[in-house]
């Protein structure tokens, strides 16, 4: 089906239609004048035999060429189905104040950022990737898409805040996964959550409720713990111990059939998505065919000129 991306340009056809109307009117007017000469037999002997219907072919070809050029201005296109991979990974990064502890060089948050960026660069480009940050609440910084640059930029721009809402990070990631369009495919997209944190939940819904929701959605949550049991951080001038809650992070991973890591290498992180599978939807994209119209207009213009030269020895 032909669609026009800029249909208002079809107004360029109007002058061509007017020209066609004038040409038709002139032909009927010539016929009227010809009928005034009543001695037809004498006219045949005086005037040479004309081109008959052939004289209109070059004119019609020229008009069709102009019509096609007018339509080309409107950027004609045809709908084309493009396959679209729906498999989705959500990165959830803890930005609580405890992530400023330097028991992991250079500190926990920078180590988490480096691990996250290594994962982004390793993830197959056909997969959707989104980013959630969480402290007292969880927020979607980047909705699932195939744009890696936006995710990398958001990771570099993370800022710390109070509290840790680990459960909310999982719930928010699940909501983002549900936002991935179906595009004609059946069911939810295959998905994974990768959660980077240093542990203890202090805000929001429980980790147990989050694990139940993730299991029901069939979305494994892999967790990466950053830090040691001796970590400390300066909060409002007072040093506070910020040990890592490995147990909660490990249980979250095990209860959702994900993986638990303490020091995640790129090769280890591949396990997160290796068995994810695929879900292909289709998105209809317009494919512009202006060049087809321009080519047809050129051929019609050449035909008009060629036939006119052959039959009348002049251009139309």
Coordinates of C-alpha atoms in Angstrom, one line a residue:
X1 CA 0.0 0.0 0.0
X2 CA 1.4 3.4 -1.0
X3 CA 1.4 6.1 1.7
X4 CA 2.7 9.6 1.4
X5 CA 4.9 10.9 4.2
X6 CA 4.2 14.6 3.3
X7 CA 0.8 14.5 1.6
X8 CA 0.4 18.2 1.4
X9 CA 2.9 18.2 -1.5
X10 CA 0.2 16.4 -3.5
X11 CA -1.1 19.9 -4.2
X12 CA 1.6 20.1 -6.8
X13 CA -0.6 17.8 -8.9
X14 CA -3.3 20.5 -9.2
X15 CA -1.5 22.6 -11.8
X16 CA -0.8 19.5 -13.9
X17 CA -4.5 18.5 -13.8
X18 CA -5.4 22.1 -14.9
X19 CA -2.9 21.7 -17.8
X20 CA -4.5 18.4 -18.8
X21 CA -7.9 20.1 -18.7
X22 CA -6.7 23.0 -20.9
X23 CA -5.2 20.5 -23.4
X24 CA -8.5 18.5 -23.6
X25 CA -10.5 21.7 -24.0
X26 CA -8.2 22.8 -26.8
X27 CA -8.7 19.5 -28.7
X28 CA -12.5 19.8 -28.6
X29 CA -12.2 23.4 -29.7
X30 CA -10.1 22.4 -32.7
X31 CA -12.7 19.8 -33.7
X32 CA -15.4 22.4 -33.5
X33 CA -13.5 24.7 -35.9
X34 CA -12.8 21.8 -38.2
X35 CA -16.5 21.0 -38.6
X36 CA -17.1 24.6 -40.0
X37 CA -15.3 23.6 -43.2
X38 CA -18.1 21.6 -44.7
X39 CA -16.4 20.4 -47.9
X40 CA -14.7 17.4 -46.3
X41 CA -13.6 15.8 -49.6
X42 CA -11.9 18.9 -50.7
X43 CA -10.2 19.2 -47.3
X44 CA -8.7 15.7 -47.6
X45 CA -7.1 16.6 -50.9
X46 CA -5.7 19.9 -49.7
X47 CA -4.3 18.7 -46.2
X48 CA -1.9 15.9 -45.8
X49 CA -2.9 12.9 -43.7
X50 CA -2.3 13.7 -40.0
X51 CA -1.1 11.7 -37.1
X52 CA -4.5 10.8 -35.8
X53 CA -4.6 9.4 -32.3
X54 CA -0.8 9.2 -32.2
X55 CA -0.5 12.9 -31.8
X56 CA -2.0 12.6 -28.3
X57 CA 0.4 9.9 -27.0
X58 CA 3.4 12.2 -26.4
X59 CA 1.2 14.8 -24.7
X60 CA -0.3 12.1 -22.4
X61 CA 3.2 10.8 -21.6
X62 CA 4.3 14.3 -20.7
X63 CA 1.3 14.9 -18.5
X64 CA 1.9 11.5 -16.7
X65 CA 5.5 12.4 -16.2
X66 CA 4.5 15.7 -14.5
X67 CA 1.9 13.9 -12.4
X68 CA 4.4 11.4 -11.2
X69 CA 6.9 14.2 -10.3
X70 CA 4.2 15.9 -8.3
X71 CA 3.5 12.7 -6.4
X72 CA 7.2 12.2 -5.8
X73 CA 7.3 15.5 -3.9
X74 CA 4.9 14.0 -1.3
X75 CA 7.6 11.3 -0.5
X76 CA 5.7 8.1 -1.3
X77 CA 6.4 5.1 0.9
X78 CA 5.4 1.5 1.3
X79 CA 4.9 -0.2 4.7
X80 CA 7.5 -2.8 5.5
X81 CA 7.6 -5.1 8.5
X82 CA 10.9 -5.1 10.4
X83 CA 11.7 -7.9 12.8
X84 CA 12.1 -6.5 16.4
X85 CA 13.9 -8.5 19.2
X86 CA 11.9 -8.1 22.4
X87 CA 14.3 -9.8 24.9
X88 CA 15.0 -7.3 27.7
X89 CA 17.6 -6.8 30.4
X90 CA 17.1 -4.2 33.2
X91 CA 20.1 -2.9 35.2
X92 CA 19.2 -1.8 38.7
X93 CA 22.0 0.1 40.5
X94 CA 22.0 1.0 44.2
X95 CA 22.8 4.7 44.7
X96 CA 22.4 4.8 48.5
X97 CA 25.0 6.7 50.6
X98 CA 26.6 3.5 51.7
X99 CA 27.9 3.0 48.1
X100 CA 30.4 5.7 48.8
X101 CA 32.4 3.4 51.1
X102 CA 36.0 2.9 49.8
X103 CA 36.5 -0.7 51.0
X104 CA 36.3 -1.6 47.3
X105 CA 38.7 0.5 45.2
X106 CA 38.2 3.3 44.3
X107 CA 34.8 3.0 46.1
X108 CA 31.7 0.9 45.8
X109 CA 29.7 3.1 43.5
X110 CA 32.5 3.6 41.0
X111 CA 33.2 -0.1 41.0
X112 CA 29.5 -0.7 40.4
X113 CA 29.6 1.8 37.6
X114 CA 32.6 0.1 35.9
X115 CA 30.9 -3.3 36.2
X116 CA 27.7 -2.0 34.8
X117 CA 29.4 -0.4 31.8
X118 CA 31.3 -3.6 31.1
X119 CA 28.0 -5.5 31.1
X120 CA 26.4 -2.9 28.8
X121 CA 29.3 -3.2 26.3
X122 CA 29.1 -7.0 26.4
X123 CA 25.3 -7.4 26.0
X124 CA 24.2 -8.4 22.5
X125 CA 23.1 -5.2 20.6
X126 CA 19.8 -6.8 19.6
X127 CA 18.6 -7.0 23.2
X128 CA 16.6 -4.2 24.9
X129 CA 18.4 -2.6 27.8
X130 CA 17.0 -0.3 30.5
X131 CA 18.4 1.3 33.7
X132 CA 16.9 1.8 37.2
X133 CA 18.6 3.6 40.1
X134 CA 17.4 3.1 43.6
X135 CA 17.9 4.7 47.0
X136 CA 14.8 5.7 49.1
X137 CA 12.8 5.0 46.0
X138 CA 13.4 3.4 42.6
X139 CA 13.4 5.4 39.3
X140 CA 13.6 4.3 35.7
X141 CA 16.4 6.4 34.2
X142 CA 16.4 4.8 30.8
X143 CA 13.4 2.8 29.5
X144 CA 14.2 -0.5 27.7
X145 CA 15.6 0.2 24.2
X146 CA 18.6 -0.7 22.0
X147 CA 20.3 2.7 22.6
X148 CA 23.4 1.8 24.6
X149 CA 24.8 5.3 24.6
X150 CA 21.9 6.6 26.7
X151 CA 22.4 3.9 29.3
X152 CA 26.2 4.5 29.5
X153 CA 25.6 8.2 29.9
X154 CA 23.0 7.7 32.7
X155 CA 25.4 5.3 34.5
X156 CA 28.1 8.0 34.5
X157 CA 25.6 10.5 35.8
X158 CA 24.5 8.6 38.9
X159 CA 24.3 10.5 42.2
X160 CA 23.9 9.2 45.7
X161 CA 21.0 9.6 48.1
X162 CA 19.8 8.3 51.4
X163 CA 18.2 4.8 52.1
X164 CA 18.0 1.6 50.1
X165 CA 14.8 0.3 48.5
X166 CA 16.0 -3.0 47.0
X167 CA 12.5 -4.4 46.7
X168 CA 11.3 -1.3 44.9
X169 CA 14.1 -1.7 42.4
X170 CA 12.8 -5.1 41.4
X171 CA 9.2 -4.0 41.2
X172 CA 10.2 -0.9 39.1
X173 CA 12.3 -3.1 36.8
X174 CA 9.3 -5.4 36.3
X175 CA 7.1 -2.5 35.4
X176 CA 9.7 -1.3 32.8
X177 CA 9.8 -4.8 31.3
X178 CA 6.0 -4.9 31.0
X179 CA 6.2 -1.6 29.0
X180 CA 8.1 -3.3 26.1
X181 CA 5.6 -3.3 23.1
X182 CA 4.2 -6.7 22.0
X183 CA 4.5 -5.7 18.3
X184 CA 2.4 -8.7 17.4
X185 CA 4.4 -11.3 19.4
X186 CA 2.7 -13.5 22.0
X187 CA 3.3 -13.2 25.7
X188 CA 5.8 -11.2 27.8
X189 CA 9.3 -10.7 26.4
X190 CA 12.1 -12.9 27.9
X191 CA 13.7 -10.8 30.5
X192 CA 16.4 -10.6 33.2
X193 CA 17.1 -8.1 36.0
X194 CA 20.7 -7.4 37.1
X195 CA 20.8 -5.7 40.5
X196 CA 24.0 -4.1 41.8
X197 CA 23.9 -3.2 45.5
X198 CA 25.8 -3.4 48.8
X199 CA 22.9 -4.8 50.8
X200 CA 20.6 -3.9 53.6
X201 CA 17.1 -2.7 52.6
X202 CA 15.9 0.3 54.6
X203 CA 12.9 1.5 52.6
X204 CA 10.0 0.3 50.4
X205 CA 8.6 -3.2 49.9
X206 CA 10.4 -6.2 51.1
X207 CA 12.9 -8.2 49.1
X208 CA 10.8 -11.3 49.7
X209 CA 7.8 -9.7 48.1
X210 CA 10.0 -8.6 45.2
X211 CA 11.3 -12.1 44.7
X212 CA 7.8 -13.5 44.6
X213 CA 6.7 -10.9 42.0
X214 CA 9.8 -11.7 39.9
X215 CA 9.2 -15.4 40.1
X216 CA 5.6 -15.0 39.1
X217 CA 6.7 -13.0 36.1
X218 CA 9.3 -15.6 35.2
X219 CA 12.1 -12.9 35.4
X220 CA 15.3 -14.1 37.1
X221 CA 17.1 -11.5 39.2
X222 CA 20.9 -11.8 39.3
X223 CA 22.5 -9.8 42.1
X224 CA 26.1 -8.5 42.5
X225 CA 27.3 -7.5 46.0
X226 CA 29.8 -4.7 46.3
X227 CA 31.7 -4.1 49.5
X228 CA 33.1 -5.9 52.6
X229 CA 32.0 -6.4 56.2
X230 CA 34.4 -3.7 57.4
X231 CA 33.1 -0.9 55.1
X232 CA 32.5 2.5 56.7
X233 CA 31.1 5.7 55.3
X234 CA 31.0 9.3 56.5
X235 CA 27.4 10.4 56.8
X236 CA 26.9 14.0 58.2
X237 CA 30.3 14.0 59.8
X238 CA 29.9 10.6 61.6
X239 CA 31.5 7.3 60.5
X240 CA 29.0 4.5 60.1
X241 CA 29.6 0.9 59.5
X242 CA 28.0 -0.4 56.2
X243 CA 28.5 -4.1 56.0
X244 CA 27.2 -6.0 52.9
X245 CA 24.0 -7.9 53.2
X246 CA 25.1 -10.9 51.1
X247 CA 22.5 -13.2 52.5
X248 CA 19.5 -11.1 51.2
X249 CA 21.1 -10.6 47.8
X250 CA 21.9 -14.2 47.5
X251 CA 18.4 -15.3 48.5
X252 CA 16.9 -12.9 46.0
X253 CA 19.0 -14.5 43.2
X254 CA 18.3 -18.0 44.3
X255 CA 14.5 -17.5 44.8
X256 CA 14.2 -16.1 41.3
X257 CA 16.6 -18.6 39.6
X258 CA 19.2 -15.9 39.0
X259 CA 22.9 -15.7 39.8
X260 CA 24.7 -14.2 42.8
X261 CA 28.1 -12.7 42.5
X262 CA 30.5 -10.8 44.8
X263 CA 33.1 -9.9 42.2
X264 CA 31.5 -10.1 38.8
X265 CA 33.7 -10.5 35.8
X266 CA 32.5 -10.0 32.2
X267 CA 32.7 -13.7 31.6
X268 CA 30.6 -14.4 34.7
X269 CA 28.0 -11.8 33.7
X270 CA 27.4 -13.6 30.4
X271 CA 25.6 -16.3 32.3
X272 CA 22.9 -13.7 33.1
X273 CA 21.6 -13.7 29.5
X274 CA 23.0 -16.8 27.8
X275 CA 19.8 -18.8 28.3
X276 CA 17.4 -15.9 27.9
X277 CA 16.0 -16.9 24.5
X278 CA 14.3 -14.7 22.0
X279 CA 10.9 -13.1 21.2
X280 CA 10.6 -11.5 17.8
X281 CA 7.9 -9.0 17.2
X282 CA 7.4 -6.9 14.1
X283 CA 7.3 -3.1 13.7
X284 CA 5.9 -1.6 10.6
X285 CA 8.3 1.0 9.2
X286 CA 7.6 3.2 6.1
X287 CA 10.2 2.6 3.3
X288 CA 10.4 5.6 1.1
X289 CA 10.1 4.9 -2.7
X290 CA 10.5 8.5 -4.0
X291 CA 13.3 7.3 -6.3
X292 CA 10.9 4.9 -8.0
X293 CA 8.5 7.7 -8.8
X294 CA 11.4 9.9 -10.0
X295 CA 12.6 7.1 -12.2
X296 CA 9.1 6.5 -13.7
X297 CA 8.7 10.3 -14.3
X298 CA 12.1 10.3 -16.2
X299 CA 11.0 7.4 -18.3
X300 CA 7.7 9.0 -19.2
X301 CA 9.4 12.3 -20.0
X302 CA 11.9 10.5 -22.3
X303 CA 9.0 8.6 -24.0
X304 CA 7.1 11.9 -24.6
X305 CA 10.2 13.5 -26.1
X306 CA 11.2 10.5 -28.2
X307 CA 7.7 9.9 -29.7
X308 CA 7.3 13.6 -30.4
X309 CA 10.7 13.7 -32.2
X310 CA 9.8 10.6 -34.3
X311 CA 6.4 11.8 -35.3
X312 CA 6.7 15.5 -35.5
X313 CA 10.5 16.2 -35.5
X314 CA 10.1 18.5 -32.5
X315 CA 9.9 18.2 -28.8
X316 CA 6.4 18.4 -27.1

